[in-house]
Coordinates of C-alpha atoms and ligand atoms in Angstrom, one line a residue:
X1 CA -1.6 54.2 -11.0
X2 CA -4.5 51.8 -11.9
X3 CA -4.0 48.5 -13.7
X4 CA -5.7 50.0 -16.8
X5 CA -3.0 52.6 -17.0
X6 CA -0.3 49.9 -16.9
X7 CA -2.1 48.0 -19.7
X8 CA -2.4 51.3 -21.6
X9 CA 1.3 51.7 -21.3
X10 CA 2.0 48.3 -22.9
X11 CA 3.4 48.1 -26.4
X12 CA 0.8 47.2 -29.0
X13 CA 3.1 45.2 -31.2
X14 CA 4.0 41.5 -30.6
X15 CA 6.2 40.0 -29.2
X16 CA 7.1 43.2 -27.4
X17 CA 3.7 43.4 -25.7
X18 CA 4.1 39.9 -24.2
X19 CA 7.7 40.7 -23.2
X20 CA 6.2 43.7 -21.3
X21 CA 3.6 41.5 -19.5
X22 CA 6.2 38.9 -18.6
X23 CA 8.1 41.6 -16.8
X24 CA 5.0 42.9 -15.1
X25 CA 4.0 39.4 -13.9
X26 CA 7.5 38.7 -12.8
X27 CA 7.3 41.7 -10.4
X28 CA 4.0 40.3 -9.0
X29 CA 5.4 36.8 -8.7
X30 CA 8.5 38.1 -6.9
X31 CA 6.5 40.1 -4.5
X32 CA 4.3 37.1 -3.7
X33 CA 7.3 34.9 -3.4
X34 CA 8.9 37.4 -0.9
X35 CA 5.7 37.2 1.1
X36 CA 5.7 33.5 1.2
X37 CA 9.5 33.2 1.7
X38 CA 9.8 30.6 -1.1
X39 CA 9.8 30.6 -4.9
X40 CA 6.4 30.3 -6.7
X41 CA 6.1 27.1 -8.8
X42 CA 4.2 26.2 -11.9
X43 CA 3.1 22.9 -13.3
X44 CA 1.7 22.1 -16.8
X45 CA -0.3 18.9 -17.4
X46 CA -0.4 18.2 -21.1
X47 CA -3.1 16.0 -22.8
X48 CA -3.2 14.9 -26.4
X49 CA -0.9 15.2 -29.3
X50 CA 2.6 16.5 -30.1
X51 CA 1.1 19.9 -31.1
X52 CA 0.0 20.3 -27.5
X53 CA 3.3 19.0 -26.2
X54 CA 5.0 21.8 -28.2
X55 CA 2.5 24.4 -27.1
X56 CA 3.2 23.4 -23.5
X57 CA 7.0 24.0 -24.0
X58 CA 6.0 27.6 -25.1
X59 CA 3.7 28.0 -22.2
X60 CA 6.4 26.9 -19.8
X61 CA 8.9 29.2 -21.4
X62 CA 6.6 32.1 -20.7
X63 CA 5.9 31.1 -17.1
X64 CA 9.6 30.7 -16.4
X65 CA 10.3 34.1 -17.9
X66 CA 7.5 35.5 -15.7
X67 CA 9.3 34.3 -12.6
X68 CA 7.8 30.9 -11.9
X69 CA 10.0 27.9 -11.1
X70 CA 9.0 24.6 -12.6
X71 CA 7.2 22.4 -10.0
X72 CA 6.8 18.6 -10.0
X73 CA 3.1 18.2 -9.5
X74 CA -0.2 19.8 -9.0
X75 CA 0.7 21.1 -5.6
X76 CA 2.1 24.1 -7.4
X77 CA 1.1 27.8 -7.3
X78 CA 0.1 27.9 -11.0
X79 CA -1.4 24.8 -12.5
X80 CA -2.2 24.7 -16.2
X81 CA -4.0 22.0 -18.1
X82 CA -3.4 22.0 -21.8
X83 CA -6.4 20.0 -23.0
X84 CA -7.4 17.8 -25.9
X85 CA -10.8 17.1 -27.2
X86 CA -10.2 14.7 -30.1
X87 CA -12.1 12.0 -28.2
X88 CA -14.7 12.2 -25.5
X89 CA -12.5 10.4 -22.9
X90 CA -9.9 13.2 -23.2
X91 CA -12.6 15.6 -22.0
X92 CA -13.7 13.3 -19.2
X93 CA -10.1 13.0 -17.9
X94 CA -9.9 16.8 -17.6
X95 CA -13.2 17.1 -15.6
X96 CA -11.9 14.3 -13.3
X97 CA -8.6 16.2 -12.7
X98 CA -10.5 19.5 -12.1
X99 CA -12.6 17.8 -9.4
X100 CA -9.4 16.7 -7.7
X101 CA -7.9 20.2 -8.0
X102 CA -10.7 21.8 -6.1
X103 CA -9.4 19.9 -3.0
X104 CA -5.8 21.0 -3.7
X105 CA -6.9 24.6 -3.9
X106 CA -8.8 24.4 -0.6
X107 CA -5.4 23.7 1.0
X108 CA -3.6 26.4 -1.0
X109 CA -6.2 29.1 -1.7
X110 CA -3.6 31.4 -3.4
X111 CA -3.0 28.8 -6.2
X112 CA -4.2 29.6 -9.7
X113 CA -5.8 27.0 -12.0
X114 CA -5.7 27.6 -15.7
X115 CA -7.1 25.7 -18.7
X116 CA -6.2 26.0 -22.3
X117 CA -6.0 24.0 -25.5
X118 CA -8.6 22.4 -27.8
X119 CA -11.3 21.6 -25.3
X120 CA -11.6 25.3 -24.4
X121 CA -12.5 26.1 -28.0
X122 CA -15.9 24.5 -27.4
X123 CA -18.4 27.0 -26.0
X124 CA -20.3 24.2 -24.1
X125 CA -17.1 23.3 -22.3
X126 CA -16.4 26.9 -21.2
X127 CA -20.0 27.3 -20.1
X128 CA -19.8 24.1 -18.0
X129 CA -16.6 25.2 -16.4
X130 CA -17.9 28.7 -15.6
X131 CA -21.0 27.1 -14.0
X132 CA -19.6 24.1 -12.2
X133 CA -15.9 24.6 -11.7
X134 CA -15.7 28.0 -10.2
X135 CA -12.3 27.4 -8.8
X136 CA -10.8 27.8 -12.3
X137 CA -8.9 31.2 -12.6
X138 CA -8.0 31.4 -16.3
X139 CA -9.3 30.0 -19.5
X140 CA -7.9 30.5 -23.0
X141 CA -7.8 28.6 -26.2
X142 CA -5.5 27.3 -29.0
X143 CA -5.1 30.6 -30.9
X144 CA -3.8 32.8 -28.1
X145 CA -1.4 30.8 -26.1
X146 CA 1.2 33.4 -26.9
X147 CA -0.9 35.8 -24.7
X148 CA -0.4 33.8 -21.4
X149 CA 1.6 36.5 -19.7
X150 CA -1.0 39.2 -20.5
X151 CA -3.9 37.0 -19.3
X152 CA -2.0 36.1 -16.2
X153 CA -1.5 39.7 -15.5
X154 CA -5.1 40.4 -15.9
X155 CA -6.0 37.6 -13.5
X156 CA -3.6 39.0 -10.9
X157 CA -5.2 42.4 -11.2
X158 CA -8.9 41.6 -11.6
X159 CA -9.0 38.7 -9.0
X160 CA -11.8 36.9 -10.9
X161 CA -12.0 34.2 -13.6
X162 CA -10.5 35.5 -16.8
X163 CA -11.8 33.9 -20.1
X164 CA -10.3 34.7 -23.5
X165 CA -11.0 32.2 -26.3
X166 CA -10.6 33.3 -29.9
X167 CA -12.6 31.8 -32.7
X168 CA -9.7 31.9 -35.1
X169 CA -6.6 33.9 -36.0
X170 CA -4.3 34.7 -38.8
X171 CA -1.6 35.7 -36.3
X172 CA 1.6 33.7 -35.8
X173 CA 3.6 35.3 -33.0
X174 CA 7.3 34.4 -33.4
X175 CA 10.2 34.7 -30.9
X176 CA 8.7 34.1 -27.5
X177 CA 10.6 32.1 -25.0
X178 CA 10.4 28.3 -25.1
X179 CA 11.4 25.8 -22.4
X180 CA 12.3 22.5 -24.2
X181 CA 11.6 19.2 -22.5
X182 CA 14.6 17.5 -24.1
X183 CA 17.9 19.4 -24.8
X184 CA 18.7 17.3 -27.9
X185 CA 15.4 17.0 -29.7
X186 CA 12.6 19.3 -30.4
X187 CA 9.3 19.7 -32.2
X188 CA 9.0 22.6 -34.6
X189 CA 5.6 23.9 -35.8
X190 CA 5.6 24.4 -39.5
X191 CA 1.9 25.1 -39.8
X192 CA -1.2 25.4 -37.6
X193 CA -4.8 24.3 -38.1
X194 CA -6.4 22.0 -40.6
X195 CA -8.7 22.4 -43.7
X196 CA -9.6 18.8 -44.3
X197 CA -12.7 18.4 -42.3
X198 CA -12.6 14.6 -42.0
X199 CA -16.2 14.0 -41.0
X200 CA -15.4 12.5 -37.5
X201 CA -12.8 15.1 -36.5
X202 CA -13.2 18.1 -34.3
X203 CA -9.7 19.5 -35.0
X204 CA -10.6 21.9 -37.8
X205 CA -13.2 23.4 -35.5
X206 CA -10.8 23.9 -32.5
X207 CA -7.5 24.6 -34.3
X208 CA -8.9 26.7 -37.1
X209 CA -7.9 27.1 -40.7
X210 CA -4.5 26.1 -42.1
X211 CA -1.7 28.7 -41.6
X212 CA 1.9 28.0 -42.6
X213 CA 4.9 29.6 -41.1
X214 CA 7.3 31.3 -43.4
X215 CA 10.2 28.9 -44.4
X216 CA 12.7 31.5 -43.3
X217 CA 11.2 31.6 -39.8
X218 CA 11.3 27.8 -39.6
X219 CA 14.9 27.6 -40.8
X220 CA 15.9 30.3 -38.3
X221 CA 14.3 28.5 -35.5
X222 CA 15.9 25.2 -36.3
X223 CA 19.3 26.8 -36.7
X224 CA 18.9 28.3 -33.3
X225 CA 17.9 24.9 -31.9
X226 CA 20.9 23.2 -33.4
X227 CA 23.2 25.9 -32.0
X228 CA 21.6 25.0 -28.7
X229 CA 22.4 21.3 -29.0
X230 CA 19.4 19.9 -30.8
X231 CA 20.2 17.0 -33.2
X232 CA 16.7 15.9 -34.1
X233 CA 13.7 17.9 -35.1
X234 CA 10.1 16.8 -35.6
X235 CA 8.3 19.1 -38.0
X236 CA 4.7 19.4 -36.8
X237 CA 1.5 20.1 -38.7
X238 CA -2.0 18.5 -38.9
X239 CA -1.2 17.8 -42.5
X240 CA 2.3 18.6 -43.5
X241 CA 1.7 17.7 -47.1
X242 CA -0.3 20.9 -47.6
X243 CA 2.5 23.0 -46.0
X244 CA 3.3 26.3 -47.8
X245 CA 0.4 26.2 -50.4
X246 CA -1.1 29.4 -49.0
X247 CA 2.0 31.4 -48.4
X248 CA 2.5 34.6 -50.4
X249 CA 5.4 32.8 -52.0
X250 CA 4.2 29.2 -52.1
X251 CA 6.6 26.4 -51.4
X252 CA 6.1 22.7 -51.1
X253 CA 6.7 20.6 -48.0
X254 CA 9.4 18.6 -49.9
X255 CA 11.2 21.9 -50.7
X256 CA 11.1 22.9 -47.0
X257 CA 12.6 19.5 -46.1
X258 CA 15.4 20.0 -48.6
X259 CA 16.2 23.4 -47.0
X260 CA 16.0 21.9 -43.5
X261 CA 18.4 19.1 -44.6
X262 CA 21.1 21.7 -45.4
X263 CA 21.3 22.9 -41.8
X264 CA 24.7 21.8 -40.6
X265 CA 24.8 19.9 -37.3
X266 CA 21.2 18.7 -37.6
X267 CA 21.3 14.9 -37.7
X268 CA 17.7 13.7 -37.9
X269 CA 14.5 15.0 -39.4
X270 CA 11.0 13.7 -38.6
X271 CA 7.6 15.0 -39.5
X272 CA 4.0 14.5 -38.5
X273 CA 1.3 14.1 -39.9
X274 CA 1.1 13.2 -43.5
X275 CA -2.3 12.8 -45.1
X276 CA -2.3 10.1 -47.8
X277 CA -4.5 12.2 -50.1
X278 CA -1.7 14.6 -51.0
X279 CA 1.6 12.8 -50.4
X280 CA 3.5 13.9 -53.5
X281 CA 6.1 12.0 -55.6
X282 CA 8.4 14.9 -54.9
X283 CA 8.2 14.1 -51.2
X284 CA 9.0 10.4 -51.8
X285 CA 11.9 11.4 -53.9
X286 CA 13.2 13.9 -51.3
X287 CA 12.9 11.3 -48.5
X288 CA 14.6 8.7 -50.6
X289 CA 17.6 11.0 -51.4
X290 CA 17.9 12.4 -47.9
X291 CA 20.6 11.5 -45.4
X292 CA 18.7 13.0 -42.5
X293 CA 15.0 12.3 -42.9
X294 CA 14.2 9.3 -40.8
X295 CA 13.2 6.0 -42.2
X296 CA 9.6 6.3 -40.9
X297 CA 6.3 7.6 -42.2
X298 CA 3.1 8.0 -40.1
X299 CA 0.4 7.5 -42.7
X300 CA -3.1 7.5 -41.1
X301 CA -5.4 5.0 -42.7
X302 CA -8.5 5.6 -40.5
X303 CA -10.4 2.8 -42.3
X304 CA -9.7 0.2 -45.0
X305 CA -13.2 0.4 -46.5
X306 CA -13.5 2.8 -49.5
X307 CA -17.2 3.3 -48.6
X308 CA -16.3 4.4 -45.0
X309 CA -13.4 6.5 -46.3
X310 CA -15.8 8.3 -48.5
X311 CA -18.1 9.1 -45.6
X312 CA -15.1 10.0 -43.5
X313 CA -14.3 12.6 -46.3
X314 CA -10.8 11.2 -46.5
X315 CA -10.5 11.7 -50.3
X316 CA -8.7 8.4 -51.0
X317 CA -9.9 4.8 -51.5
X318 CA -8.5 1.6 -50.2
X319 CA -6.9 0.9 -53.5
X320 CA -5.3 4.4 -53.7
X321 CA -3.9 4.0 -50.2
X322 CA -2.4 0.6 -51.0
X323 CA -0.9 1.9 -54.2
X324 CA 0.7 4.7 -52.3
X325 CA 2.2 2.2 -49.8
X326 CA 3.5 0.2 -52.7
X327 CA 5.1 3.3 -54.2
X328 CA 6.7 4.3 -50.9
X329 CA 8.1 0.8 -50.4
X330 CA 9.4 0.6 -54.0
X331 CA 11.4 3.8 -53.3
X332 CA 12.4 3.0 -49.7
X333 CA 12.1 -0.8 -49.2
X334 CA 13.1 -0.6 -45.5
X335 CA 10.8 2.3 -44.5
X336 CA 8.7 1.8 -41.3
X337 CA 5.1 2.7 -41.7
X338 CA 2.8 3.5 -38.8
X339 CA -0.8 4.5 -38.8
X340 CA -4.0 5.6 -37.0
X341 CA -7.2 3.5 -37.4
X342 CA -10.7 4.3 -36.2
X343 CA -13.1 1.4 -35.4
X344 CA -16.8 1.8 -35.3
X345 CA -17.4 4.8 -37.5
X346 CA -21.2 5.2 -38.1
X347 CA -22.5 2.6 -40.4
X348 CA -19.4 0.4 -40.3
X349 CA -20.4 -3.1 -41.2
X350 CA -18.5 -6.4 -40.6
X351 CA -17.4 -6.3 -44.2
X352 CA -16.1 -2.7 -43.9
X353 CA -14.2 -3.8 -40.8
X354 CA -12.7 -6.8 -42.7
X355 CA -11.5 -4.3 -45.3
X356 CA -9.6 -2.5 -42.6
X357 CA -8.1 -5.8 -41.4
X358 CA -7.2 -6.6 -45.0
X359 CA -5.2 -3.4 -45.3
X360 CA -3.5 -4.0 -41.9
X361 CA -2.4 -7.5 -43.2
X362 CA -1.2 -6.1 -46.5
X363 CA 0.7 -3.1 -45.3
X364 CA 2.2 -4.7 -42.2
X365 CA 2.6 -1.7 -40.0
X366 CA 5.5 -1.3 -37.5
X367 CA 2.9 0.0 -35.1
X368 CA -0.7 1.4 -35.2
X369 CA -2.7 3.6 -32.9
X370 CA -6.2 2.2 -32.8
X371 CA -9.1 4.2 -31.6
X372 CA -12.7 3.5 -30.9
X373 CA -14.9 6.1 -32.8
X374 CA -15.9 8.9 -30.5
X375 CA -18.9 11.0 -31.4
X376 CA -17.9 14.7 -31.4
X377 CA -20.8 17.1 -31.3
X378 CA -20.8 19.5 -34.2
X379 CA -19.0 17.2 -36.6
X380 CA -20.9 15.7 -39.6
X381 CA -20.4 12.1 -38.4
X382 CA -22.1 12.8 -35.1
X383 CA -25.4 13.3 -37.0
X384 CA -24.9 10.2 -39.2
X385 CA -27.4 7.3 -38.8
X386 CA -26.4 3.7 -37.7
X387 CA -24.0 4.5 -34.9
X388 CA -22.5 1.0 -34.2
X389 CA -23.4 -0.7 -30.9
X390 CA -20.8 -0.6 -28.2
X391 CA -20.3 -4.4 -27.9
X392 CA -19.8 -4.8 -31.7
X393 CA -17.2 -2.0 -31.7
X394 CA -15.4 -3.4 -28.7
X395 CA -15.2 -6.9 -30.3
X396 CA -13.8 -5.4 -33.6
X397 CA -11.4 -3.2 -31.6
X398 CA -10.0 -6.2 -29.8
X399 CA -9.6 -8.2 -33.0
X400 CA -7.8 -5.3 -34.7
X401 CA -5.5 -4.7 -31.8
X402 CA -4.4 -8.3 -31.7
X403 CA -3.8 -8.3 -35.4
X404 CA -1.8 -5.1 -35.3
X405 CA 0.3 -6.3 -32.4
X406 CA 1.0 -9.7 -33.8
X407 CA 2.1 -8.2 -37.1
X408 CA 4.2 -5.4 -35.4
X409 CA 6.1 -8.0 -33.4
X410 CA 7.1 -9.8 -36.6
X411 CA 7.8 -6.6 -38.5
X412 CA 9.9 -4.9 -35.8
X413 CA 12.0 -8.1 -35.5
X414 CA 13.4 -7.6 -39.1
X415 CA 16.5 -5.7 -37.8
X416 CA 17.3 -8.2 -35.1
X417 CA 21.1 -9.0 -35.1
X418 CA 22.0 -5.8 -37.0
X419 CA 23.9 -2.7 -35.7
X420 CA 22.0 0.6 -36.0
X421 CA 22.3 4.2 -35.1
X422 CA 20.4 5.1 -31.9
X423 CA 19.7 8.5 -30.5
X424 CA 19.9 8.1 -26.7
X425 CA 17.0 9.8 -25.1
X426 CA 16.8 9.0 -21.4
X427 CA 17.7 6.8 -18.5
X428 CA 15.7 3.6 -18.7
X429 CA 12.7 3.9 -16.3
X430 CA 12.5 0.1 -15.9
X431 CA 16.0 -1.2 -15.5
X432 CA 18.8 0.3 -13.5
X433 CA 22.1 0.9 -15.5
X434 CA 20.2 1.0 -18.8
X435 CA 19.3 3.8 -21.2
X436 CA 16.6 4.2 -23.8
X437 CA 16.9 5.5 -27.3
X438 CA 15.3 5.4 -30.7
X439 CA 16.3 4.1 -34.1
X440 CA 15.8 6.2 -37.2
X441 CA 12.6 4.3 -37.8
X442 CA 11.4 5.3 -34.4
X443 CA 11.6 1.9 -32.7
X444 CA 12.6 2.0 -29.1
X445 CA 15.9 0.3 -27.9
X446 CA 17.0 -0.3 -24.3
X447 CA 20.7 -1.1 -23.6
X448 CA 23.3 -0.8 -20.8
X449 CA 24.6 2.7 -20.5
X450 CA 24.7 5.8 -18.4
X451 CA 23.5 9.5 -18.5
X452 CA 26.6 10.6 -20.3
X453 CA 25.2 9.0 -23.5
X454 CA 22.0 11.1 -23.5
X455 CA 21.6 13.2 -26.6
X456 CA 24.3 11.2 -28.5
X457 CA 23.8 9.1 -31.6
X458 CA 25.6 5.8 -31.0
X459 CA 25.9 2.4 -32.6
X460 CA 23.9 -0.3 -30.9
X461 CA 23.6 -4.0 -31.7
X462 CA 19.9 -5.0 -31.7
X463 CA 20.3 -8.2 -29.8
X464 CA 16.7 -9.2 -29.2
X465 CA 13.3 -8.0 -30.5
X466 CA 10.7 -7.9 -27.7
X467 CA 7.4 -7.1 -29.5
X468 CA 7.5 -3.5 -30.3
X469 CA 11.0 -2.7 -28.8
X470 CA 14.6 -4.1 -28.7
X471 CA 17.1 -5.0 -26.0
X472 CA 20.5 -4.1 -27.4
X473 CA 24.1 -3.5 -26.5
X474 CA 26.4 -0.6 -27.2
X475 CA 29.0 -1.2 -29.8
X476 CA 32.2 0.4 -28.6
Ligands
5AD1 N1 -13.0 9.3 -32.7 C1 -12.0 8.5 -32.7 N2 -10.7 8.8 -33.1 C2 -10.5 10.0 -33.7 N3 -9.5 10.6 -34.2 C3 -9.8 11.8 -34.6 N4 -11.1 12.0 -34.3 C4 -11.6 10.9 -33.8 C5 -12.9 10.5 -33.3 N5 -13.9 11.4 -33.3 C6 -8.2 9.9 -34.3 C7 -7.7 9.8 -35.8 C8 -6.6 10.7 -35.9 C9 -6.0 10.6 -34.5 C10 -5.1 11.8 -34.1 O1 -7.2 10.6 -33.7 O2 -7.3 8.5 -36.1 O3 -5.7 10.4 -36.9
SF4_2 FE1 -8.7 15.8 -38.2 FE2 -8.6 14.9 -40.8 FE3 -7.5 17.3 -40.1 FE4 -6.3 15.0 -39.3 S1 -6.6 15.7 -41.4 S2 -6.7 16.9 -38.0 S3 -8.1 13.7 -38.9 S4 -9.6 16.7 -40.0

């Protein structure tokens, strides 16, 4: 029987088709493993955002179902890079690692190297890999990660580089295996893609148009997670505020949150990311009245200059952003706000930059991710005149970072001396006999404890603020 016949025998419906290929690959992996006299291992290196982190859990779920054991590093039999392309340096990192992998593969010629994620959605990238990185075995994109088992099967059969990148999709395949990194918390995709086309951003091009999952599917997934020990979920979408608008039976994000809140046994709800342009009063009201939604909002500013915001296509002004913050704080005085800021967008003047600094001083963020503008080919901003010189950008970036850090140190300190609920996440990597956890507002706390606390929500006294984290002690 030829491989084509086997593929012809595969079910056409998902997820049955992928189940079939997971079984087929498993047979091949088992045969290989018998030959080598050891299990075959897989390793996923994830770049970028929480979307990618969640995708990697799905990819690992498929690989384990297909017979691989999880390895600890790139000396594994199947190495997969889940890539990011939001800034140029994310791409450079991947090329660097690929160079390194060619040496690893020379020592283990049977190993397979696979690439997926946002970078692979760019045709120039795939062309470059095909030409200069011939040791890569498999390339796929953001839209077809559910197909990993089928693609892997193809690679096993055809013994040459397999490339399958989709331009877009309307398909959302439910119910494939997932291997979670943490037993007690989990990301949950509520939507995929983005329709906003901020002028600097490549995401809408590589993640496609907005698609929301059905609320019933989301609830079912979270109920399953809770039954499996999860107490905290992070609802994921590029812009959760537009969740549900395009469903056959439209539903708002706030309504989804209220339904998630009702799930018994779930303790904490987080979400990411919220675009300031369409954050509704209904959402603020829902957050305010909720017992489970965490006291934290990530509200990307990008720039404090209304002129730059207009050219970024962000659809709000400095004043509207500040008014929104005021409204949020009026409803929830204690809420922690965090943000993303880009420095050096084309045409950014010193005055524009000062507007950003002004917003930072007015809002007083608990923390902020600051980025140097990175030109992404194909986005409108890449073609804009007046790209800001590197030394000017660097100078502004350093000033912004200092301001953000100084303010955060003061702001984070506001809970010093209080007792707060902490979800314990892991053994402290810096200090023996300590564990690390998070407050509802996402601030990290280290305190004396052992592995038995992991996954539990405990009372911790916040003894001393140390910049962006706390040292605390368990309240017995
Ligand atoms: N250059 C720099 N930062 C960017 N981001 C998105 N695109 C770019 C770019 N071209 C930042 C934004 C976004 C975060 C995820 O990445 O701040 O909110
Ligand atoms: Fe990019 Fe803007 Fe969409 Fe965020 S909202 S992913 S910054 S285009």
